[in-house]
XYZ file of C-alpha atoms in Angstrom:
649
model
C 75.133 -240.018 -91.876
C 75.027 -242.003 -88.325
C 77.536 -243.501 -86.322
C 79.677 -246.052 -88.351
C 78.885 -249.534 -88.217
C 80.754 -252.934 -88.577
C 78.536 -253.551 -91.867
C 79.720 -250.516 -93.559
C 83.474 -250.609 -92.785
C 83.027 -254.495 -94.176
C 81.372 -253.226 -97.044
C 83.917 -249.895 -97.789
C 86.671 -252.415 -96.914
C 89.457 -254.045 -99.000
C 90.295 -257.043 -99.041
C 86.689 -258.416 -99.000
C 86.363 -259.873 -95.390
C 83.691 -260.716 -92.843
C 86.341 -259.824 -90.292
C 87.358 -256.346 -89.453
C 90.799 -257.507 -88.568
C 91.332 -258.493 -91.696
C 91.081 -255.119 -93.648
C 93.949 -252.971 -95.420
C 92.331 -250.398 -97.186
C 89.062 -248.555 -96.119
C 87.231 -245.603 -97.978
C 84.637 -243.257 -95.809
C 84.945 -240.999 -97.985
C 81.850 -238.944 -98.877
C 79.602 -239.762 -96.280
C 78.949 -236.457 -94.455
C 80.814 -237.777 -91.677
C 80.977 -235.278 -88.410
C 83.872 -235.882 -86.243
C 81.677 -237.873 -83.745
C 80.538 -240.276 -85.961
C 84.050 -241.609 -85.610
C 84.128 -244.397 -82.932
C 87.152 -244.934 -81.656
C 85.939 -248.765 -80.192
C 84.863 -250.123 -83.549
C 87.845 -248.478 -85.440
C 90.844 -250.126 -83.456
C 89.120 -253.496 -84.235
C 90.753 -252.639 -87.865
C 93.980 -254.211 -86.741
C 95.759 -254.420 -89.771
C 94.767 -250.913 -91.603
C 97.153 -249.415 -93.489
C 95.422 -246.843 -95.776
C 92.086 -244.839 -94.596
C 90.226 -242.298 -96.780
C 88.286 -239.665 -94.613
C 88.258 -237.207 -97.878
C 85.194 -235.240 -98.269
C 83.303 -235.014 -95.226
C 82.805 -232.678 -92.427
C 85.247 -233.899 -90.306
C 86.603 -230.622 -87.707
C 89.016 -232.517 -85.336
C 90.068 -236.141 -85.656
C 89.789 -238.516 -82.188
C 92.846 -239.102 -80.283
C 92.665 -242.982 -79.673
C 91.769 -244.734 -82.911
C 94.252 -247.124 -82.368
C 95.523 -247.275 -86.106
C 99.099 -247.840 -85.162
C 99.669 -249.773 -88.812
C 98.302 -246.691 -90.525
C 100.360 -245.172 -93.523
C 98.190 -243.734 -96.149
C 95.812 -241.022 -95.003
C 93.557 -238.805 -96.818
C 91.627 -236.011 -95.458
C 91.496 -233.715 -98.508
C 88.530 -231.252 -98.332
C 87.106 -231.648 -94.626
C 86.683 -228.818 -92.162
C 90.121 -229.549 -89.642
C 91.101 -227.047 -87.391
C 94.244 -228.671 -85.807
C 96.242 -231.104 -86.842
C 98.122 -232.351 -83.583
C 95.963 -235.754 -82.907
C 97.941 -236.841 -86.200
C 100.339 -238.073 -83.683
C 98.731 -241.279 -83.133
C 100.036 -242.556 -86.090
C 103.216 -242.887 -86.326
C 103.790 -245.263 -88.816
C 102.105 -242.928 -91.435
C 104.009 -242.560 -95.259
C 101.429 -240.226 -97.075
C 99.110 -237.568 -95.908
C 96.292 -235.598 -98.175
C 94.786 -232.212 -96.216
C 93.782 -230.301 -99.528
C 91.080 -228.428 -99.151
C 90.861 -227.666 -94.986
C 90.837 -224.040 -95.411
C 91.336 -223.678 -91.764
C 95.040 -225.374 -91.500
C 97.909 -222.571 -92.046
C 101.441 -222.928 -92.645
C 102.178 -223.852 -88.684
C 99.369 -226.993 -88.897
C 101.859 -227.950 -92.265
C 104.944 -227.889 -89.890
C 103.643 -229.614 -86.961
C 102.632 -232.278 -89.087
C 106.524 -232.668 -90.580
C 107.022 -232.808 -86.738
C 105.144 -235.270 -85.199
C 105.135 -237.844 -88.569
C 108.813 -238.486 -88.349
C 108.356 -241.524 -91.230
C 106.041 -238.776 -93.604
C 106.962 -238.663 -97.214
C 104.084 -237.081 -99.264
C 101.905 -234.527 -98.446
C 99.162 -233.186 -100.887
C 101.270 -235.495 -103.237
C 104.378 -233.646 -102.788
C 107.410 -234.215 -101.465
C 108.499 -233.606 -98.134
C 111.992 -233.680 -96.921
C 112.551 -229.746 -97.823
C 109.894 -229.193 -95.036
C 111.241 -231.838 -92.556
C 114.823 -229.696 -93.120
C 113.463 -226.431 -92.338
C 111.285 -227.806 -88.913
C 114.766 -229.342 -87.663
C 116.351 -226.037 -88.454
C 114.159 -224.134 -86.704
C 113.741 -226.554 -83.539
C 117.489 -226.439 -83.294
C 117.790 -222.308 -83.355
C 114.268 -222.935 -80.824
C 116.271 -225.252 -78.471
C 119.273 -223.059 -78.604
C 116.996 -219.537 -77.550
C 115.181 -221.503 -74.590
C 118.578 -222.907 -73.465
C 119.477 -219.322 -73.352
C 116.585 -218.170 -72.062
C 116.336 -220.668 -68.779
C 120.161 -219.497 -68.104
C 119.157 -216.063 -67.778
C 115.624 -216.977 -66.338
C 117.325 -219.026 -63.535
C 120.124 -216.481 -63.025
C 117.626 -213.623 -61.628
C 115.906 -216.683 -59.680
C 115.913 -216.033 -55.920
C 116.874 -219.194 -53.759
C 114.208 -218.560 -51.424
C 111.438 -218.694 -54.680
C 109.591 -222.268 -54.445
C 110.872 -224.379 -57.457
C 107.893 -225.474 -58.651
C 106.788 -222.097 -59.400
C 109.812 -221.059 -60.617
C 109.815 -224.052 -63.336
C 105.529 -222.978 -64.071
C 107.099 -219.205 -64.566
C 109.832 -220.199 -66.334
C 107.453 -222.419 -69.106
C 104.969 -218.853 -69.478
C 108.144 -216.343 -69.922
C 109.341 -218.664 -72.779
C 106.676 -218.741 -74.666
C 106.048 -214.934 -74.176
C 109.431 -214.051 -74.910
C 110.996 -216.397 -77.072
C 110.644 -215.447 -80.790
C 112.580 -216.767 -84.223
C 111.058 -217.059 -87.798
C 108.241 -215.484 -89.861
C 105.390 -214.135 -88.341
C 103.215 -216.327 -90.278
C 104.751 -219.474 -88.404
C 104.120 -218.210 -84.635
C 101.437 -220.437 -84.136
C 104.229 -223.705 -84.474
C 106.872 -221.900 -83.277
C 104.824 -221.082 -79.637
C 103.839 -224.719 -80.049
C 107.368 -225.803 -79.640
C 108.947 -223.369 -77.490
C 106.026 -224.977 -74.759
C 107.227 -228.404 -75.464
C 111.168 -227.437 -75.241
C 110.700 -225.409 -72.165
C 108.620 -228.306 -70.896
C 110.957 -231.023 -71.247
C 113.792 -228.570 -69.963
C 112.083 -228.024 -66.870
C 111.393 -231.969 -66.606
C 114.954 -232.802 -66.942
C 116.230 -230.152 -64.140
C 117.833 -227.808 -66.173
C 119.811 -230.176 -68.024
C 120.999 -228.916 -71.956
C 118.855 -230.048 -74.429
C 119.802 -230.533 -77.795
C 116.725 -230.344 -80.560
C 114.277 -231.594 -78.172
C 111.696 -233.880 -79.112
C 112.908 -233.816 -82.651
C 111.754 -237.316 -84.339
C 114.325 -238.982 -86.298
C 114.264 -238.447 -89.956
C 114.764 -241.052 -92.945
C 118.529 -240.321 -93.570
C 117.559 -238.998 -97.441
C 115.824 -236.456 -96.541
C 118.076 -233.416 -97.928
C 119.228 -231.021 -95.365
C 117.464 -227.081 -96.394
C 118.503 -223.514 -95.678
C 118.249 -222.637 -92.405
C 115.285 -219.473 -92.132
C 117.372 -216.342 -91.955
C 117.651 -214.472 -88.321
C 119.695 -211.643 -89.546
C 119.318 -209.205 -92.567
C 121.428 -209.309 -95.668
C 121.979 -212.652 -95.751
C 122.694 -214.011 -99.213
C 119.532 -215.637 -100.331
C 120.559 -218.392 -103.363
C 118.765 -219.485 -106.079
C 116.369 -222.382 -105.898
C 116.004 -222.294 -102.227
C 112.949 -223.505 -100.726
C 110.221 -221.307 -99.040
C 108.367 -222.922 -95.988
C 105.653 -225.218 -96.329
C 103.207 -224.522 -99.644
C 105.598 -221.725 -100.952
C 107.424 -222.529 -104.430
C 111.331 -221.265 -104.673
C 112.098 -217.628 -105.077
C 115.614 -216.344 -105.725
C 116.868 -213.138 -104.128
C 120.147 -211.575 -104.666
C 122.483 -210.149 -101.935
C 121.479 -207.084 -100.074
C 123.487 -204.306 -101.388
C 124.164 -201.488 -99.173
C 121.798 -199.109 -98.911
C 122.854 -195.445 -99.313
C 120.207 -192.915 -97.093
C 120.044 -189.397 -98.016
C 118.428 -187.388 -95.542
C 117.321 -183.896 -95.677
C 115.402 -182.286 -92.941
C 112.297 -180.923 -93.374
C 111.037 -177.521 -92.084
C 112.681 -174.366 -91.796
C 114.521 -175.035 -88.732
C 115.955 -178.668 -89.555
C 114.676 -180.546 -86.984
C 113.338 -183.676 -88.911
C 115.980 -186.270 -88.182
C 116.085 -189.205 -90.740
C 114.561 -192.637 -90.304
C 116.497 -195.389 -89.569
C 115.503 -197.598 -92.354
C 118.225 -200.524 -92.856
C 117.659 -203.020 -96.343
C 116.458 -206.344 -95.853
C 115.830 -208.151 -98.862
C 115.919 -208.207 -102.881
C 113.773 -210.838 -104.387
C 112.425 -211.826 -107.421
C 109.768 -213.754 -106.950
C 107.641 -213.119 -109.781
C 109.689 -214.217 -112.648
C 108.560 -216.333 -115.815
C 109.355 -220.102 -114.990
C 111.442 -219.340 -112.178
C 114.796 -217.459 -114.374
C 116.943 -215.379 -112.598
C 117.349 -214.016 -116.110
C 113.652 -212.732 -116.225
C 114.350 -208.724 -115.256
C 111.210 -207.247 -117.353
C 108.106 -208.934 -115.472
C 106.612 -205.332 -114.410
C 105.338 -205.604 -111.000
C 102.475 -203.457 -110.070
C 101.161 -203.100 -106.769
C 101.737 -204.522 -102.799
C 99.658 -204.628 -99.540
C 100.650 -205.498 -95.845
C 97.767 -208.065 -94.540
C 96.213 -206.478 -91.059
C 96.960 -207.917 -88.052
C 93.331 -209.321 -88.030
C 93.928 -211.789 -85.477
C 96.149 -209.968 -83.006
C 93.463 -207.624 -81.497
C 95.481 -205.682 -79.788
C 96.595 -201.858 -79.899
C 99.362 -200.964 -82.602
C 99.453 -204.658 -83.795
C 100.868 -205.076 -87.162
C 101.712 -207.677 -89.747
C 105.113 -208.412 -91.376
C 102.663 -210.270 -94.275
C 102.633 -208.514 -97.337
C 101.295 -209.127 -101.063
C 102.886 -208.162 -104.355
C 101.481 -208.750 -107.987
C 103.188 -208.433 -111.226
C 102.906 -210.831 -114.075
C 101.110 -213.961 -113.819
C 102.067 -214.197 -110.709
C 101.110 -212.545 -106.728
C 102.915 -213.565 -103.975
C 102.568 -213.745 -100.388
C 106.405 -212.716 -98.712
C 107.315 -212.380 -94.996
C 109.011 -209.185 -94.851
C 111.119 -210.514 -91.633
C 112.554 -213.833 -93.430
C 112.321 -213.103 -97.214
C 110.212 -216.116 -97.605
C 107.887 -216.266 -100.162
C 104.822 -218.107 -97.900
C 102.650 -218.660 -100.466
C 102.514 -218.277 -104.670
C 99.652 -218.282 -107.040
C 99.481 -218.002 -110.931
C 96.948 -216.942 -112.888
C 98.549 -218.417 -116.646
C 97.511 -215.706 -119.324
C 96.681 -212.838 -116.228
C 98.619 -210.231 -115.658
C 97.996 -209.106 -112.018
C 97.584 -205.240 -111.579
C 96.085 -205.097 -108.238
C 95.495 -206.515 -104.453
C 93.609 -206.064 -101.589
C 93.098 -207.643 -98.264
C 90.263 -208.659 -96.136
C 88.952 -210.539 -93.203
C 85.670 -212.788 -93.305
C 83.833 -214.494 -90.462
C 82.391 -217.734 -91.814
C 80.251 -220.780 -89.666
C 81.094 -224.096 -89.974
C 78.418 -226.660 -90.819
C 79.110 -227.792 -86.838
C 78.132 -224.165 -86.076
C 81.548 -222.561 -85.300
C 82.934 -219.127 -86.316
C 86.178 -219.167 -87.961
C 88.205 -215.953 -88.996
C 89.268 -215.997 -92.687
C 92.130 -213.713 -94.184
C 91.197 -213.324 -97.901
C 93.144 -211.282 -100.766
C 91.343 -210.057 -103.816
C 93.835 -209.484 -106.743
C 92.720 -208.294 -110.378
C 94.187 -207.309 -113.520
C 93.978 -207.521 -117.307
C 91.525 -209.903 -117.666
C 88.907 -208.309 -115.808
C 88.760 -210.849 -113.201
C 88.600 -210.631 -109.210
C 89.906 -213.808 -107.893
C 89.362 -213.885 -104.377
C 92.403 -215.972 -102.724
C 92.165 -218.060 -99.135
C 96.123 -217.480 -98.710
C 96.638 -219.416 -96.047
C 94.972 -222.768 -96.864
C 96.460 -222.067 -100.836
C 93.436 -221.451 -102.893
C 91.533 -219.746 -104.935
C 87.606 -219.990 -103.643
C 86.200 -217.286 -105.607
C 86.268 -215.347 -109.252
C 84.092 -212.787 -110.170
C 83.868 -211.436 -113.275
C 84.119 -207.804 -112.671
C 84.430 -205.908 -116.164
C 84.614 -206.518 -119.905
C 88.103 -204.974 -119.642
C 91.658 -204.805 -117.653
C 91.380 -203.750 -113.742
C 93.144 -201.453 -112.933
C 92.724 -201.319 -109.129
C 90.684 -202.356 -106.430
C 90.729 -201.734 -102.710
C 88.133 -203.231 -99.682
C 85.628 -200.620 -97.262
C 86.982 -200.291 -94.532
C 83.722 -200.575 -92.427
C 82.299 -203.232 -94.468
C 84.130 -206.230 -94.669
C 82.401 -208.140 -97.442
C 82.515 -204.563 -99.769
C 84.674 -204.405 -102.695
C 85.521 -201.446 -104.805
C 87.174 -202.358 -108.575
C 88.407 -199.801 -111.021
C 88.730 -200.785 -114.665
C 89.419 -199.099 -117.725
C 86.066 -199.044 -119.073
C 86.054 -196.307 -117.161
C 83.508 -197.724 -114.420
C 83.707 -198.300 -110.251
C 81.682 -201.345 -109.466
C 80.976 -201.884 -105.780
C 80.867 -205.081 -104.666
C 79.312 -207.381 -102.039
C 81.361 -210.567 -102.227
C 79.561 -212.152 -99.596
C 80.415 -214.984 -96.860
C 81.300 -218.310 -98.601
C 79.390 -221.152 -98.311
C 79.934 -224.288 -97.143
C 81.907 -225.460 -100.317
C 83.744 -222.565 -99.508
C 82.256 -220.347 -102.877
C 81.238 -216.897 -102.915
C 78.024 -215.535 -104.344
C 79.295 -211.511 -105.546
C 76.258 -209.312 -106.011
C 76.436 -206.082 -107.441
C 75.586 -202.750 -105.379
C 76.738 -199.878 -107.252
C 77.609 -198.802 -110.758
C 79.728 -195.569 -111.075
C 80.633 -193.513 -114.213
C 84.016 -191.784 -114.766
C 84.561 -189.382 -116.985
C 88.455 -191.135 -117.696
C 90.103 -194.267 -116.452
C 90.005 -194.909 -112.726
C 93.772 -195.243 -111.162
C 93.597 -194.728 -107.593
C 90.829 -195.630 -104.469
C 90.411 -193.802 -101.746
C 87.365 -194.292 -99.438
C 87.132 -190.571 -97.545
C 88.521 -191.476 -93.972
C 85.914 -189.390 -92.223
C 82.851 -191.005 -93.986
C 83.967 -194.149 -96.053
C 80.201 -195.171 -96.111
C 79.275 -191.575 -97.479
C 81.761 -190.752 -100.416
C 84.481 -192.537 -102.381
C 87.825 -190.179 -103.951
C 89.196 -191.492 -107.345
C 92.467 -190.613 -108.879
C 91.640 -190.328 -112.678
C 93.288 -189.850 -115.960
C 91.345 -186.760 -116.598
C 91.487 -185.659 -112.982
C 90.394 -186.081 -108.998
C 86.315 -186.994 -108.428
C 83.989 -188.116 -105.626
C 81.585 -190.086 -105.981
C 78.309 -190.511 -103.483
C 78.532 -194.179 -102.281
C 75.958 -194.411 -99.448
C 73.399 -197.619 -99.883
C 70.398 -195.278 -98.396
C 70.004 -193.454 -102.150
C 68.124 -195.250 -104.929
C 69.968 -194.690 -107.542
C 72.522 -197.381 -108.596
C 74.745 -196.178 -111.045
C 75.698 -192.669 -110.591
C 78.095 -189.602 -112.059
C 80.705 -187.930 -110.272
C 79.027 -185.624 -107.769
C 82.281 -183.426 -107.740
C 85.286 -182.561 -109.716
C 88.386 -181.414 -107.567
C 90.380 -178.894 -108.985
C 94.481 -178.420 -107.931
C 95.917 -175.960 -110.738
C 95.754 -172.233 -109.844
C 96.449 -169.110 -112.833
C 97.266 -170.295 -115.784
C 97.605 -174.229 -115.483
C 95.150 -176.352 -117.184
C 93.006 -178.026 -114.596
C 92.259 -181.732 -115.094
C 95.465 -183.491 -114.998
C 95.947 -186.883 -114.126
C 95.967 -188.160 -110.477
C 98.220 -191.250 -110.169
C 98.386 -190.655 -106.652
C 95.884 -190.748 -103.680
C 95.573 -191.498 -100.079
C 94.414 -190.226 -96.982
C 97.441 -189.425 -94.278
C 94.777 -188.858 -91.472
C 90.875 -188.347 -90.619
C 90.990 -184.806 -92.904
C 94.735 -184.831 -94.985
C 94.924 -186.151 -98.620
C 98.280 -186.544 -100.221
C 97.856 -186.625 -103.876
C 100.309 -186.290 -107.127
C 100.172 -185.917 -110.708
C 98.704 -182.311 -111.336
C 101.982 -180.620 -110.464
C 105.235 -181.525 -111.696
C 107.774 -182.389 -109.206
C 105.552 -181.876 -105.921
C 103.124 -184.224 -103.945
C 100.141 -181.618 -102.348
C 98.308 -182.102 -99.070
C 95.180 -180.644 -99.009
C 92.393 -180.785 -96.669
C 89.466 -182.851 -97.322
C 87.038 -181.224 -94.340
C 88.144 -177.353 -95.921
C 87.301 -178.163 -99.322
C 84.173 -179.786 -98.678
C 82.453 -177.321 -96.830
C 82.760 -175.258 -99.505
C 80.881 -177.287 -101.960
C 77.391 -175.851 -102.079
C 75.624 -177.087 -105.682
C 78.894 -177.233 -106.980
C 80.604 -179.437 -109.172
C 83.476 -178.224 -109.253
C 85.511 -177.620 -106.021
C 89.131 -175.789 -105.682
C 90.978 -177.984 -103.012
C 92.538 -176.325 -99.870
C 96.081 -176.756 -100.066
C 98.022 -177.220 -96.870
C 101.447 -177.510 -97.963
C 103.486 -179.383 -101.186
C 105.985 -181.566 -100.705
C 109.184 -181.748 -102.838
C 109.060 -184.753 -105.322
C 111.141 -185.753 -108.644
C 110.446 -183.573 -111.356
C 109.951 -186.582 -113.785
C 107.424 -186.205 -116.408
C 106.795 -189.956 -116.282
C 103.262 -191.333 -114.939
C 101.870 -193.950 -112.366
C 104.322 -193.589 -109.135
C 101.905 -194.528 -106.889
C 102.037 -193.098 -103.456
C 101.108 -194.420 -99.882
C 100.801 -193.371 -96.198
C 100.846 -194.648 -93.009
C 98.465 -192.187 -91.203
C 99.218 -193.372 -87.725
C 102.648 -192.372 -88.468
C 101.877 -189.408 -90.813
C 104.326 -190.628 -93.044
C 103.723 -190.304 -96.701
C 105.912 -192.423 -99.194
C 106.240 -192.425 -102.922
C 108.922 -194.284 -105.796
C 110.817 -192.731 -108.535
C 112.403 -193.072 -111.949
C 115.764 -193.669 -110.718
C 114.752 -196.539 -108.553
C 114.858 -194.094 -105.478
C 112.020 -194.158 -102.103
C 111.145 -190.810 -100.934
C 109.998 -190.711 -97.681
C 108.418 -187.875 -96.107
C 107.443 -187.450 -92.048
C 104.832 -184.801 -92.168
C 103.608 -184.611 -88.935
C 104.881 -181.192 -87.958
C 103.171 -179.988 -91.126
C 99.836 -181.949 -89.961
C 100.027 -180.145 -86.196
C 101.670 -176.723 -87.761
C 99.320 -173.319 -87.552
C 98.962 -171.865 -90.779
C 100.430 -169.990 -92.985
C 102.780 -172.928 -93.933
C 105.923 -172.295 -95.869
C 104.588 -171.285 -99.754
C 107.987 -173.427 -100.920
C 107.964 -177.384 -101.575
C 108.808 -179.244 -98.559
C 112.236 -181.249 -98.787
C 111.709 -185.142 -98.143
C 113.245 -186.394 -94.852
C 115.058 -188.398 -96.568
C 115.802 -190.419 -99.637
C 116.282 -194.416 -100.136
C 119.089 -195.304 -102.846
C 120.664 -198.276 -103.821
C 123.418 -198.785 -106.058
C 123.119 -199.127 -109.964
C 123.311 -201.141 -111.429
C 122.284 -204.142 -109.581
C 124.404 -207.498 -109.198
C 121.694 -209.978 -110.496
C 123.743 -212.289 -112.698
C 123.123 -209.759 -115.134
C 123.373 -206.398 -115.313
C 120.523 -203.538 -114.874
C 121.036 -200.513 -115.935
C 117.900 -198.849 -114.834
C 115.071 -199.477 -112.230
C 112.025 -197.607 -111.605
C 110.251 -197.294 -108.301
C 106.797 -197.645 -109.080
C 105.253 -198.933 -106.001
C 105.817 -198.115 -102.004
C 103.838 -199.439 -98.949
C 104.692 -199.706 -95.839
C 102.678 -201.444 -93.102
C 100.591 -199.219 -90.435
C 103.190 -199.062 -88.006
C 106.535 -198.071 -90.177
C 108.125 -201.097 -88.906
C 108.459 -202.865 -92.730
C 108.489 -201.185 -96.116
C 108.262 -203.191 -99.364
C 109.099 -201.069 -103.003
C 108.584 -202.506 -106.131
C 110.033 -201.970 -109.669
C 109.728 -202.127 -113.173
C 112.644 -204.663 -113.589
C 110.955 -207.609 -111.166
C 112.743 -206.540 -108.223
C 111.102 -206.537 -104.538
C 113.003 -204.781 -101.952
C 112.307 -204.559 -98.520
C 113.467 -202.424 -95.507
C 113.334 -202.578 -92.169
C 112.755 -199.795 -89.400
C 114.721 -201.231 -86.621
């Protein structure tokens, strides 16, 4: 498509008119249009334009100066926008379509309830509950750079030029100024700049909810985002921007057991304070709905933040129908997608870099989740779709998990007793992925647990089976693609049958693998490096133990259990709803020989039974623990549709 013409926009225009003044309604859609072909000269000629449909092109940014000042229907559904902020040029606009930009995030959704004071619909829906929460935050915004300038300007020396003072002032806000979800920085930066601006324009002088458009007097006031823990979270509120409602109950307190570990009892306890209970995944929305089983969780990686130690407070959960995208921080469910007739076992997260038809690179964050069906559906979380579904296995999967060298590799575990490694590719330029198949490989039992081997994750690949612990040879260089377990680990010493099922897997560092099921009542580290280089033609390897680790003597199944290895913590759930949490770095860095006895947890998370939900709960299981690489957020999930969430402070 070339540059628009005054034939065309005649042609595309409604009413009929030889006289571009004269057009209400114009429809570009489907023309390949670039952002370019956009003339800003021959589109203010359309005077009296009041609905405009861009929908379906390749449009990345939209000019500044069309000069549509009567516009109030716009649709832009399924274009390639990156930003949303030249939307201001229209002020007079009603309805707004942006399905389908997989680039906009929750922040582009906010600005645009901020700069379109008069908006009503967007995608269709409505939205007031969105205009409430961007005055809510803008007031608690104004409020913390108010703050902030009164302590900037008190450590101000009179001697310092004002000018720069006001320029340092503008850069420390924005640096230092924080409120709401992680997930919502990008706005929230946005309008710290333009408060700290205009405070710095007006001399100092209090601002109250600066720059915040007036609103149509219906639009129904929403929960302001919560700044401090245990706040009481009601049912029906409304999650920011695409979310649907959650319902949460009240906090309850916490009660921390600690117990050092070590012989000499100097492990000190975490300080791990609750957050929030939600349930999120229930069937149509009922507080009432305590059996949805949830299953599994993962933190998103700070993909974006390139920086050392950066985390995310994003995590996943899936259970039911259902997987949701929470911020740990707020307790708001960002995003929701169901799956009607699925029942979600599994997630995983990863980050593609696709090109733009205009040649640009953009960063995507996508989650994978699976479960009974047999499906992968591979989600674009932030702009709220699904882009992808491959169909994995003829039965349920049971886990999955990303390499974590290759970005576009996916590992899925089912229980036709099969690994399938996966390429999922780059999606085109309808956003669609093409999965190819790499690798086929054979258990012996049912898959539970991934583990890529943290010293070679190209090399070899640990599963935790129903019939035991096996490797599997996963490098691209052999021919062969569908292989048999190259080794068999073996944990039972004397009498014990060997072959038990291992429900639990993962790697605490480079050489340390925590695993449980073969032993009642204990979690064992062993050492990965130790056991190897014993192998030989074996295929059948005794693992090194370096220690065991005191665990809940249950004879119940499937407590999975995680690690963050930077932290060399090592976390696992329970049967009475309890999180034991283990800090084993003094084992990790201790010279051998190592105490023969189970090591005592550093401490253990309770909560009281049962739980004040409307109704009561007798009994919770702990099923599910993860925390994110840093220990700053842990999320636990339970048999009875309960998320809970602690923070580190």
């Amino acid at each position: 498509m070339g540059p628009l013409s005054a034939r065309l926009l005649m042609q595309r225009g409604r009413p009929k008119s030889d006289r571009l003044g004269k057009i209400r309604s114009l429809d570009l859609s489907g023309l390949k249009l670039l952002s370019e072909h956009l003339d800003p000269k021959l589109l203010s000629r359309l005077t009296q334009l009041q609905e405009l449909d861009l929908s379906n092109n390749q449009l990345e940014t939209l000019p500044a100066n069309l000069g549509l000042s009567h516009l109030r229907i716009l649709r832009c559904a399924n274009n390639q926008l990156g930003d949303v902020t030249a939307l201001c040029q229209f002020p007079q606009l009603e309805e707004l379509s942006l399905e389908g930009n997989p680039f906009l995030t929750v922040s582009d959704n906010l600005k645009v309830s901020f700069l379109l004071p008069k908006l009503r619909k967007v995608n269709g829906k409505d939205a007031s509950s969105t205009s409430s929460q961007v005055e809510s935050l803008n007031r608690e915004l104004t409020s913390r750079v108010t703050a902030h300038w009164e302590k900037f300007m008190a450590t101000r020396s009179p001697e310092e030029e004002a000018e720069k003072a006001q320029a340092d002032f503008v850069k420390s806000a924005v640096r230092n100024v924080r409120y709401g979800p992680e997930s919502l920085s990008e706005f929230t930066q946005w309008r710290v700049q333009m408060i700290s601006e205009a405070l710095v324009a007006s001399g100092g002088t209090q601002v109250h909810e600066t720059g915040i458009p007036e609103r149509p007097s219906k639009a129904t006031a929403a929960q302001e985002p919560r700044a401090r823990p245990m706040a009481l979270k009601r049912s029906g509120d409304v999650s920011l921007s695409l979310s649907p409602s959650k319902r949460g109950c009240p906090s309850p307190p916490a009660h921390v057991e600690g117990s050092p570990m070590g012989s000499d009892g100097s492990q000190p306890a975490l300080d791990l304070e609750p957050l929030h209970f939600l349930q999120c995944h229930s069937k149509n929305n009922s507080p009432r709905d305590l059996e949805t089983q949830l299953w599994a969780c993962a933190f998103e990686p700070a993909w974006e933040e390139g920086q050392a130690g950066a985390t995310s407070q994003t995590v996943a959960t899936c259970g039911g129908e259902a997987v949701c995208v929470i911020d740990c921080q707020t307790g708001i469910v960002l995003h929701k997608y169901k799956a009607p007739g699925e029942e979600f076992f599994s997630v995983a997260w990863t980050a593609l870099t696709v090109v733009t038809q205009a040649g640009h690179k953009k960063r995507w964050s996508v989650l994978a989740a699976a479960g009974l069906r047999g499906l992968v559906r591979l989600l674009h979380v932030r702009a709220g779709f699904c882009c992808g579904v491959i169909r994995a296995h003829k039965k349920a999967i049971a886990t999955l998990c990303f390499s974590p060298t290759h970005e576009t590799h996916l590992f899925t575990a089912s229980y036709d007793k099969r690994i399938i490694l996966w390429d999922v590719g780059v999606p085109n330029h309808d956003y669609e992925f093409q999965a190819s198949q790499l690798l086929t490989l054979d258990a012996a039992s049912i898959p539970l647990r991934l583990c890529p081997v943290a010293s070679c994750p190209e090399a070899y690949l640990l599963a935790g089976c129903e019939g035991g612990c096996c490797c599997w040879d996963v490098r691209l260089d052999q021919p062969q693609k569908r292989r048999v377990c190259e080794v068999e680990f073996v944990f039972s010493e004397g009498s014990e049958a060997p072959g038990r099922r291992v429900d639990g897997l993962a790697f605490v560092n480079e050489d340390v693998v925590a695993s449980k099921g073969n032993s009642l009542g204990t979690i064992c580290l062993w050492s990965w490096s130790q056991t190897w280089v014993g192998r030989g033609k074996q295929s059948t390897l005794a693992v090194v133990v370096l220690a065991r680790l005191q665990w809940s003597p249950t004879k119940l199944a499937y407590f999975s259990l995680s690690t963050c290895p930077d932290e060399g913590i090592v976390l696992c759930g329970d049967e009475e709803g309890n999180v034991w949490v283990y800090d084993v770095r003094h084992i990790l860095t201790q010279q051998p020989p190592l105490p023969a006895a189970p090591q005592a947890p550093t401490q253990i998370l309770k909560w009281p039974q049962p739980w004040a939900l409307g109704q009561m709960v007798t009994k919770t299981m702990v099923n599910t623990v993860v925390a994110n690489p840093t220990f700053t957020y842990l999320t636990a999930l339970t048999d009875s549709n309960i998320v809970a969430i602690w923070k580190r402070p």
